[in-house]
Amino acid sequence: MLETDDRPGDPAAPVERFVVDQTWGRHGSITSRTLADVTFGRGQTILVEREGRHRQSIQQRRLIRQQHVA
């Protein structure tokens, strides 16, 4: 990652920080994968793991609702 904070007064520093964050940082999208994740082949693995956690969460919520109804 670029060290843009080391150059006080540099007008390009905020722009560089924005570009680095947008390119390599996580975003609030549905997939929430970084460009690095996709570039280095981790994208699909992340999606599969996330889907597993999502399904597990749904099952837990169903069990909790069933306990409250019973």
C-alpha positions as a Markdown table, in Angstrom:
| # | Residue | x | y | z |
|---|---|---|---|---|
| 1 | Met | 0.0 | 0.0 | 0.0 |
| 2 | Leu | 1.2 | 3.5 | -0.7 |
| 3 | Glu | 2.3 | 5.5 | 2.2 |
| 4 | Thr | 0.6 | 8.8 | 1.3 |
| 5 | Asp | 0.5 | 10.1 | 4.9 |
| 6 | Asp | 4.3 | 10.5 | 4.8 |
| 7 | Arg | 4.1 | 13.5 | 2.5 |
| 8 | Pro | 2.3 | 16.4 | 4.3 |
| 9 | Gly | 1.1 | 19.1 | 2.0 |
| 10 | Asp | 1.3 | 16.8 | -1.1 |
| 11 | Pro | -2.0 | 17.5 | -3.0 |
| 12 | Ala | -1.8 | 14.1 | -4.7 |
| 13 | Ala | -1.9 | 12.2 | -1.3 |
| 14 | Pro | -5.7 | 12.2 | -0.8 |
| 15 | Val | -6.2 | 11.1 | -4.4 |
| 16 | Glu | -3.7 | 8.3 | -4.1 |
| 17 | Arg | -5.3 | 7.1 | -0.9 |
| 18 | Phe | -8.7 | 7.1 | -2.5 |
| 19 | Val | -7.5 | 5.2 | -5.5 |
| 20 | Val | -5.7 | 2.6 | -3.3 |
| 21 | Asp | -8.8 | 2.2 | -1.1 |
| 22 | Gln | -11.1 | 1.9 | -4.0 |
| 23 | Thr | -8.9 | -0.6 | -5.8 |
| 24 | Trp | -7.8 | -2.9 | -2.9 |
| 25 | Gly | -10.1 | -2.1 | 0.0 |
| 26 | Arg | -13.3 | -3.9 | 0.8 |
| 27 | His | -16.6 | -2.3 | -0.2 |
| 28 | Gly | -20.1 | -2.6 | 1.2 |
| 29 | Ser | -21.4 | -4.4 | -1.8 |
| 30 | Ile | -23.1 | -7.8 | -1.8 |
| 31 | Thr | -20.0 | -9.6 | -2.7 |
| 32 | Ser | -17.6 | -7.4 | -0.6 |
| 33 | Arg | -14.6 | -8.8 | -2.4 |
| 34 | Thr | -11.5 | -6.7 | -3.1 |
| 35 | Leu | -9.8 | -6.5 | -6.5 |
| 36 | Ala | -6.9 | -8.3 | -4.9 |
| 37 | Asp | -9.3 | -11.2 | -3.8 |
| 38 | Val | -10.4 | -11.6 | -7.4 |
| 39 | Thr | -7.0 | -11.0 | -9.0 |
| 40 | Phe | -5.3 | -13.6 | -6.8 |
| 41 | Gly | -8.1 | -16.2 | -7.1 |
| 42 | Arg | -9.7 | -15.9 | -3.7 |
| 43 | Gly | -12.9 | -14.5 | -5.0 |
| 44 | Gln | -14.9 | -17.7 | -5.4 |
| 45 | Thr | -13.6 | -19.1 | -2.1 |
| 46 | Ile | -14.9 | -16.0 | -0.3 |
| 47 | Leu | -18.3 | -16.3 | -1.9 |
| 48 | Val | -18.6 | -20.0 | -1.0 |
| 49 | Glu | -17.6 | -19.4 | 2.6 |
| 50 | Arg | -20.0 | -16.5 | 2.9 |
| 51 | Glu | -22.8 | -18.5 | 1.5 |
| 52 | Gly | -22.1 | -21.2 | 4.1 |
| 53 | Arg | -22.2 | -18.7 | 6.9 |
| 54 | His | -25.4 | -17.2 | 5.5 |
| 55 | Arg | -27.2 | -20.6 | 5.4 |
| 56 | Gln | -26.0 | -21.3 | 9.0 |
| 57 | Ser | -27.3 | -18.0 | 10.2 |
| 58 | Ile | -30.7 | -18.7 | 8.6 |
| 59 | Gln | -30.9 | -22.1 | 10.3 |
| 60 | Gln | -30.1 | -20.6 | 13.7 |
| 61 | Arg | -32.7 | -17.9 | 13.3 |
| 62 | Arg | -35.3 | -20.5 | 12.3 |
| 63 | Leu | -34.5 | -22.5 | 15.4 |
| 64 | Ile | -34.7 | -19.5 | 17.7 |
| 65 | Arg | -38.1 | -18.6 | 16.1 |
| 66 | Gln | -39.4 | -22.2 | 16.6 |
| 67 | Gln | -38.3 | -22.1 | 20.3 |
| 68 | His | -40.2 | -18.8 | 20.9 |
| 69 | Val | -43.4 | -20.1 | 19.2 |
| 70 | Ala | -43.4 | -23.4 | 21.1 |
